[in-house]
CSV table of C-alpha atoms and ligand atoms in Angstrom, one decimal:
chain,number,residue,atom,x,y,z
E,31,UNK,CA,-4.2,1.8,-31.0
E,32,UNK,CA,-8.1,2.7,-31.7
E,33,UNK,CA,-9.7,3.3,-28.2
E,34,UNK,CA,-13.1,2.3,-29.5
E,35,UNK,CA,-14.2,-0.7,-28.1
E,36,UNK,CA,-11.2,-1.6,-25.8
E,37,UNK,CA,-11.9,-1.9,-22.2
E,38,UNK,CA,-10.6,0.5,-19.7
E,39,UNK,CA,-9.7,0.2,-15.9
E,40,UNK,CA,-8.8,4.0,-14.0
E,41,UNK,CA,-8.1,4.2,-10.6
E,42,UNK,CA,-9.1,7.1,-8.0
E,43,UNK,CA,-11.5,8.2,-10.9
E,44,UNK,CA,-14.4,9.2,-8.7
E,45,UNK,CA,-12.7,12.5,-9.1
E,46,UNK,CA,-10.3,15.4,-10.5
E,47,UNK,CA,-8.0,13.7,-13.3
E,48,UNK,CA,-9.1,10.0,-12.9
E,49,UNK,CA,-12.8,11.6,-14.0
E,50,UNK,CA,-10.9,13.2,-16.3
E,51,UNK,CA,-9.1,10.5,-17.9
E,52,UNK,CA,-12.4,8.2,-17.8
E,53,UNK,CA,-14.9,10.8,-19.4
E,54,UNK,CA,-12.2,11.1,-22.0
E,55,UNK,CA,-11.4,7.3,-22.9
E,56,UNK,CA,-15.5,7.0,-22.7
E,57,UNK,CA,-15.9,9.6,-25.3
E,58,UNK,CA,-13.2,8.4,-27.7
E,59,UNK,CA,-15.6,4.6,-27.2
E,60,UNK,CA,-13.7,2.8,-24.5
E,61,UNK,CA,-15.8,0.8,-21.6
E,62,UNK,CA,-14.9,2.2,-18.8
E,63,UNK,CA,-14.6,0.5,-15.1
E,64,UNK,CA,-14.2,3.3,-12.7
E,65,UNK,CA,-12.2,2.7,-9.3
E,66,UNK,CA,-12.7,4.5,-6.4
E,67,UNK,CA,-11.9,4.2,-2.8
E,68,UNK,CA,-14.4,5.8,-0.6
E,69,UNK,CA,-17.0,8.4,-2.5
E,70,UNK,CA,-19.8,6.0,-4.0
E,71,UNK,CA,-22.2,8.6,-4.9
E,72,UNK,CA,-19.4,10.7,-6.8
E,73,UNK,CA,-18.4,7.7,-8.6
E,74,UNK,CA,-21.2,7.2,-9.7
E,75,UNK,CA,-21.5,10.4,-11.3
E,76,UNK,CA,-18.4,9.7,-13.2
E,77,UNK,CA,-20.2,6.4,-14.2
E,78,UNK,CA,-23.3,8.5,-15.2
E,79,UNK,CA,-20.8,10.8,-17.5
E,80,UNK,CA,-19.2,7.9,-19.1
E,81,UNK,CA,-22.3,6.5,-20.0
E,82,UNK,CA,-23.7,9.7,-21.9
E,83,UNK,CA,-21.0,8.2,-24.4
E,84,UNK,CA,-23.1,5.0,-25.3
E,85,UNK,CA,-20.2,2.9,-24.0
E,86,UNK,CA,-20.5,0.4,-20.6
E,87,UNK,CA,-19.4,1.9,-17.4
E,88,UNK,CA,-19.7,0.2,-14.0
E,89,UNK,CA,-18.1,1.9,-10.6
E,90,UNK,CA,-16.0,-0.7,-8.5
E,91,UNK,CA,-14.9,0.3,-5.0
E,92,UNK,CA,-11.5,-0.9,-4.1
E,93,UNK,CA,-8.1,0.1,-2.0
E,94,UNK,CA,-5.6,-0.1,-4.6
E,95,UNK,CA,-2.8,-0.1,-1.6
E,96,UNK,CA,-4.6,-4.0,-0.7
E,97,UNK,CA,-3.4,-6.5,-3.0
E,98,UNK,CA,-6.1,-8.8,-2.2
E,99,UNK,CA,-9.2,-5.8,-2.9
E,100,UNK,CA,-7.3,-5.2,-6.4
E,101,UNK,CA,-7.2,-9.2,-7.2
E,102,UNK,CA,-10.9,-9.3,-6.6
E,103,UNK,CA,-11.9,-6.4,-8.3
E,104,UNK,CA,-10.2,-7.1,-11.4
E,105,UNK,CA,-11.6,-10.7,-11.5
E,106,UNK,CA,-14.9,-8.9,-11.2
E,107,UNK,CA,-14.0,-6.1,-14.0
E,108,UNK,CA,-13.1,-9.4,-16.2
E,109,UNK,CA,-16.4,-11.0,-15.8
E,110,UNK,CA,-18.3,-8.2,-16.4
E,111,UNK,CA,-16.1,-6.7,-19.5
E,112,UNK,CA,-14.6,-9.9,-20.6
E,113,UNK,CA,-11.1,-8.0,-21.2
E,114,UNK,CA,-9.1,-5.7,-20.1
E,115,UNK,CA,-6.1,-3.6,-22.6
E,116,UNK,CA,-6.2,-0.6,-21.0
E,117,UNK,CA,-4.7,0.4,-17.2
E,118,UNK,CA,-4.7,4.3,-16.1
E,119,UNK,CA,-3.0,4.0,-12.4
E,120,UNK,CA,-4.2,7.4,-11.2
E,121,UNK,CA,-5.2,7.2,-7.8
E,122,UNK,CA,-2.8,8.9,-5.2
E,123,UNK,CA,-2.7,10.5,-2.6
E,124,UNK,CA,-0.7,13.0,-0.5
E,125,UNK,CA,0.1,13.3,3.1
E,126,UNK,CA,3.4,16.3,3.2
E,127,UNK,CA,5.6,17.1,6.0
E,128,UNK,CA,9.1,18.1,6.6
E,129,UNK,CA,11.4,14.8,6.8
E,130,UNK,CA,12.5,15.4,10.3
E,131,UNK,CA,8.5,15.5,11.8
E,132,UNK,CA,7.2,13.3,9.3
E,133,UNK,CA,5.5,10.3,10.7
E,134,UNK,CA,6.8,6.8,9.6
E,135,UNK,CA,2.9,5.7,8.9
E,136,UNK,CA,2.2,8.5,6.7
E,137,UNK,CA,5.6,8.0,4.1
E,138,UNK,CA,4.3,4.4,4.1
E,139,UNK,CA,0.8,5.0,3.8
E,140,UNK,CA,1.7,7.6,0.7
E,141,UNK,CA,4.1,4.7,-0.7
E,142,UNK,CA,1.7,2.0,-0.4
E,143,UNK,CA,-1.2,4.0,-2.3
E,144,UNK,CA,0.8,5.6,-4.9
E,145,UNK,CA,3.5,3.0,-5.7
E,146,UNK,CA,2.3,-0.5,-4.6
E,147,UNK,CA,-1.1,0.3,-6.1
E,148,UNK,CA,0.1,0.7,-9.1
E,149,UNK,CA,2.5,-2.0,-8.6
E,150,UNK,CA,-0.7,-4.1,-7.4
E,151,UNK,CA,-2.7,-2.9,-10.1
E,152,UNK,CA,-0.2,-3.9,-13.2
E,153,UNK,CA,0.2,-7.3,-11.3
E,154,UNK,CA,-3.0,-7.5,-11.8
E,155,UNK,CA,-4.0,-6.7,-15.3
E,156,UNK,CA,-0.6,-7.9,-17.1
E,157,UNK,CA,-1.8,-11.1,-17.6
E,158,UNK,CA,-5.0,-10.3,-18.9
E,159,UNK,CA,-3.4,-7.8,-21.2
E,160,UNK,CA,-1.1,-10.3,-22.5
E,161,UNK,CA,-3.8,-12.7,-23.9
E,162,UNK,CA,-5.9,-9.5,-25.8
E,163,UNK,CA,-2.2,-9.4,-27.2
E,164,UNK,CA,-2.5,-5.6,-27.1
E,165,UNK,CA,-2.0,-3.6,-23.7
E,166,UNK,CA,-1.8,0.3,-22.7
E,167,UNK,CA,-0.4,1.4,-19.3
E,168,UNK,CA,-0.3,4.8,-18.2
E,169,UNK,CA,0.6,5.6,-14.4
E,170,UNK,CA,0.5,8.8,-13.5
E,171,UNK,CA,3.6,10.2,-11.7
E,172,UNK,CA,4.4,13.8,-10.9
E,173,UNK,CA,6.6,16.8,-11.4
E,174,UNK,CA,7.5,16.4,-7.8
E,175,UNK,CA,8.8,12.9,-8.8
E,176,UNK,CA,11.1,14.4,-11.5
E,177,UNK,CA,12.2,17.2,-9.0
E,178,UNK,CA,11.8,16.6,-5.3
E,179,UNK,CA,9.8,18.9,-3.4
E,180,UNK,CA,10.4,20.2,0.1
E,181,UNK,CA,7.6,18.5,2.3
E,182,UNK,CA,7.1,15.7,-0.1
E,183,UNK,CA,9.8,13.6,0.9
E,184,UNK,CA,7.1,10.8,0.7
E,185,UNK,CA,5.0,11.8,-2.2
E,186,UNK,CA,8.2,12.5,-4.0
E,187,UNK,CA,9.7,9.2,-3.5
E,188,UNK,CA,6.5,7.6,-4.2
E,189,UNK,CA,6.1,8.9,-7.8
E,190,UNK,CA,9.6,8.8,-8.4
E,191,UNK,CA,9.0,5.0,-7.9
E,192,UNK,CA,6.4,5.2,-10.3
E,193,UNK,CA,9.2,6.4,-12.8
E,194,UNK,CA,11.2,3.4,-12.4
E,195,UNK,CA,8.2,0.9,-12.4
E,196,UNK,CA,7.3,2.6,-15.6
E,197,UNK,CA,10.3,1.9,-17.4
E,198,UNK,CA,11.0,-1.6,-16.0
E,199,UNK,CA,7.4,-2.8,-17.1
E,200,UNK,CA,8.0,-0.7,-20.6
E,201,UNK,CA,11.2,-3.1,-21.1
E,202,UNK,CA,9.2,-6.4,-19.5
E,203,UNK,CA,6.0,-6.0,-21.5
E,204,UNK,CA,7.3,-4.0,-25.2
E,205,UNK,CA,7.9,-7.7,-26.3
E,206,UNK,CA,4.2,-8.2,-26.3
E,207,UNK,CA,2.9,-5.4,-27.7
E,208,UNK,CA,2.2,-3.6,-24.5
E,209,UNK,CA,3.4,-0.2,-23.6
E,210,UNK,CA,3.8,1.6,-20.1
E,211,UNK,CA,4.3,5.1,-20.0
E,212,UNK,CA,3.6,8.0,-17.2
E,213,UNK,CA,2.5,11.3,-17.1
E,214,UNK,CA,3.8,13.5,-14.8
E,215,UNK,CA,1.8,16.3,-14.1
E,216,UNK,CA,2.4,19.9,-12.4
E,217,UNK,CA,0.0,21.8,-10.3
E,218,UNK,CA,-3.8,21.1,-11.9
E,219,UNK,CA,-6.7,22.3,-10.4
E,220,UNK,CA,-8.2,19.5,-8.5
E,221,UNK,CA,-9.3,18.5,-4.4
E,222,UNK,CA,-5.2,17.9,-4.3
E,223,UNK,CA,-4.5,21.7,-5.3
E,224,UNK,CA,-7.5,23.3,-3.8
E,225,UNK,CA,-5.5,24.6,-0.7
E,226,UNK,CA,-2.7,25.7,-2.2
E,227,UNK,CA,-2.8,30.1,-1.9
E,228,UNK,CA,-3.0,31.2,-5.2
E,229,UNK,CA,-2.0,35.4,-4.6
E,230,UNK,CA,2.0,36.1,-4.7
E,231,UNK,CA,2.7,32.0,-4.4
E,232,UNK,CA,6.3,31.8,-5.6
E,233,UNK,CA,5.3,28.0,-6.6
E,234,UNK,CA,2.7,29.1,-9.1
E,235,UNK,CA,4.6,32.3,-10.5
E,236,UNK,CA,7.9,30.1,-11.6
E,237,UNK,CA,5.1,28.3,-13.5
E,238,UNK,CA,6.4,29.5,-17.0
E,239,UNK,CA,2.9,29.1,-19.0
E,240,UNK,CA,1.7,31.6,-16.0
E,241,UNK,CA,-1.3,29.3,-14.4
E,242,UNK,CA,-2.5,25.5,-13.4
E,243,UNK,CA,-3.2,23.4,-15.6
E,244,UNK,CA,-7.1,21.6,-15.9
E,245,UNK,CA,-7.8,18.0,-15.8
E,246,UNK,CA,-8.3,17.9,-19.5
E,247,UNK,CA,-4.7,18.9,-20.1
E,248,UNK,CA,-3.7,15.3,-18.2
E,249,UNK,CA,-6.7,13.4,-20.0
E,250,UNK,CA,-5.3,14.5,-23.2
E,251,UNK,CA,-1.8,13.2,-22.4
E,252,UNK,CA,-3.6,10.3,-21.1
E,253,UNK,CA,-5.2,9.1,-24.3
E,254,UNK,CA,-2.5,10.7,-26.6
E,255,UNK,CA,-0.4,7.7,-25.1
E,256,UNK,CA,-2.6,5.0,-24.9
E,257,UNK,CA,-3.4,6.1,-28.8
E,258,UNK,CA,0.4,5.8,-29.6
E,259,UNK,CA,1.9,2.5,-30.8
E,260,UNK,CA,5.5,3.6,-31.0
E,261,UNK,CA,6.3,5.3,-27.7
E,262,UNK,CA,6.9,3.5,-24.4
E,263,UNK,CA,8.7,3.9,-21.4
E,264,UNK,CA,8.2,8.1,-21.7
E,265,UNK,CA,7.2,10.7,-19.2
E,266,UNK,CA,5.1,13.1,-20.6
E,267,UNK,CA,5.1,16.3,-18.3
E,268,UNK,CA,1.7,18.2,-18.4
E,269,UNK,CA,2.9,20.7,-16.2
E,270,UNK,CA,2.9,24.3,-17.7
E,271,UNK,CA,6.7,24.0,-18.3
E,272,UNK,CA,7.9,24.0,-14.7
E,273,UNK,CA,10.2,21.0,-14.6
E,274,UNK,CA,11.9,21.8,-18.0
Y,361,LIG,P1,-7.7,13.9,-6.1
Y,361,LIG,O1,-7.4,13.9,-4.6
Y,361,LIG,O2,-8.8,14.8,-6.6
Y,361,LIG,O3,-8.2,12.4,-6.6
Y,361,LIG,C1,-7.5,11.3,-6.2
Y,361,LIG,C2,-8.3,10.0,-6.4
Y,361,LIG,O4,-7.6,8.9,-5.9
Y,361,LIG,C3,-9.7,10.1,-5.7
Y,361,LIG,O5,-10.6,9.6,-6.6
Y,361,LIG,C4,-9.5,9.1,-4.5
Y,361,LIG,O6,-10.7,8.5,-4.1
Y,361,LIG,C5,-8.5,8.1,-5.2
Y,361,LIG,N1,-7.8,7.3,-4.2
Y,361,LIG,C6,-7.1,7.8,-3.1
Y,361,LIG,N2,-6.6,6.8,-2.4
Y,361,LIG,C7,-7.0,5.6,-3.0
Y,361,LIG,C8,-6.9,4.2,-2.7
Y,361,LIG,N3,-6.2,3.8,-1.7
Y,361,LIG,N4,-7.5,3.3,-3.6
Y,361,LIG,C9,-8.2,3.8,-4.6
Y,361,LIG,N5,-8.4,5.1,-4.9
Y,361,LIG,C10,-7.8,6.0,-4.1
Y,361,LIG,O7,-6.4,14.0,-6.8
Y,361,LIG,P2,-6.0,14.5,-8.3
Y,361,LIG,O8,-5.4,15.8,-8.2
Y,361,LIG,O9,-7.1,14.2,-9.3
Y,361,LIG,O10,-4.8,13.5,-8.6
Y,361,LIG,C11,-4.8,12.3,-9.4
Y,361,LIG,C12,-3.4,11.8,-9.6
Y,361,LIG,O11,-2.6,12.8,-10.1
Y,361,LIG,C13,-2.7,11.4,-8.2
Y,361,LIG,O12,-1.9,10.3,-8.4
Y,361,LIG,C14,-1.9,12.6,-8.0
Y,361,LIG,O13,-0.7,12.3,-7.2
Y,361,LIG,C15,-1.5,13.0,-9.4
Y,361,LIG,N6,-1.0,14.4,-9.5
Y,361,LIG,C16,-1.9,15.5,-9.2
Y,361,LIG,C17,-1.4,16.8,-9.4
Y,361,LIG,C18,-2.3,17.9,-9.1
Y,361,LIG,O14,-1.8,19.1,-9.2
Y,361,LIG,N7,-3.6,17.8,-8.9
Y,361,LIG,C19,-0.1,17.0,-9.7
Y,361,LIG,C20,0.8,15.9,-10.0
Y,361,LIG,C21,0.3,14.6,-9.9
């Protein structure tokens, strides 16, 4: 599919990959509406980026866990872009623990953000996808999602979710032209990351490539997928071959 002039919607894109993924969809010619949930002014400065690329970009705050907010807000995003074929479900969050002090409302609240939003968000958009008879759907998942991770019993679950909500709406939606696929990245150098330790962390040394990724690596997944006409229902890792 030819990006240029197709109307985008990314989640949690004030920031790290989302601005990532919506720079790069504005610089291949995609409009982009930019979703965040708390940051306006940083937002906005993913707005301002987008539209260096002569393309339309407009910043719409919204909790993609509420299914009402995400109703609203893509109404909005239809009367201001007319359309919608493009869906990057990138906002998420993380709240770790081990499973035996974790607190009920946090695997909830990591559930509800990362799975039911894109859930919410997919809901949302399907139906306006299916009558530009052309759709693109990229959630982004996780290595931890693919692999478990001590202290991410919620985060885990949550992406692994993602996985199968991938798939089912890749099976539901290939009839109509519209693919869903998810990236899952490893550990990328974003707010999420930034506390990790980075000197003698066994974590990042079994990384075989030998470092983080960048949010362009993801972006470039990203778009590689939504450019694709053939492939749907994949997992792309972007993760420096740590999950192979
Ligand atoms: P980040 O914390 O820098 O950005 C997350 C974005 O999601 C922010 O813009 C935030 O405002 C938004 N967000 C959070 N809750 C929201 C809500 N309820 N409604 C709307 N927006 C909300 O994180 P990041 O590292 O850029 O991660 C982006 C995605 O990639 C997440 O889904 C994350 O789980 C996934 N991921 C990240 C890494 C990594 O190493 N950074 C690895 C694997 C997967």
């Amino acid at each position: 599919m030819d990006i240029k002039g197709k109307n985008a919607i990314v989640t949690g894109a004030s920031r790290g990959i989302g601005r990532a993924v919506a720079v790069r969809l504005a610089s291949m010619g995609a409009n982009v509406a930019v979703i965040y949930s708390g940051n306006e002014s940083a937002a906005a400065e993913t707005v301002e980026e987008c539209l260096k690329h002569g393309i339309s970009a407009k910043a719409y705050r919204c909790d993609v866990s509420s299914a009402e907010e995400t109703k609203n807000t893509v109404q909005e995003i239809r009367k201001d872009f007319g359309s919608v074929e493009i869906l990057v479900n990138n906002a998420g969050i993380t709240k770790d623990g081990l499973i035996a002090f974790m607190k009920e409302e946090d695997f909830d609240r990591v559930i509800d953000v990362n799975l039911k939003g894109a859930f919410n968000m997919i809901r949302n958009t399907a139906a306006l996808m299916l009558r530009s008879k052309c759709g693109r759907i990229v959630n982004i998942s996780s290595v931890s999602g693919i692999m478990g991770n001590a202290g991410q019993a919620n985060y885990a679950a949550s992406k692994a979710g993602v996985i199968g909500l991938t798939k089912s709406v890749a099976r539901e939606l290939a009839a109509k032209g519209i693919t869903c696929n998810a990236v899952a990245p490893g550990f990328i150098e974003t707010d999420m990351t930034r506390d990790i330790p980075q000197e003698n962390n066994p974590l990042l040394s079994s990384i075989p490539l030998g470092h983080m990724g960048k949010t362009e690596d993801v972006a470039e997944a990203v778009t590689f997928l939504i450019s694709s006409d053939y492939i749907t229902g994949e997992v792309l890792r972007v993760d420096g071959g740590i999950a192979m």
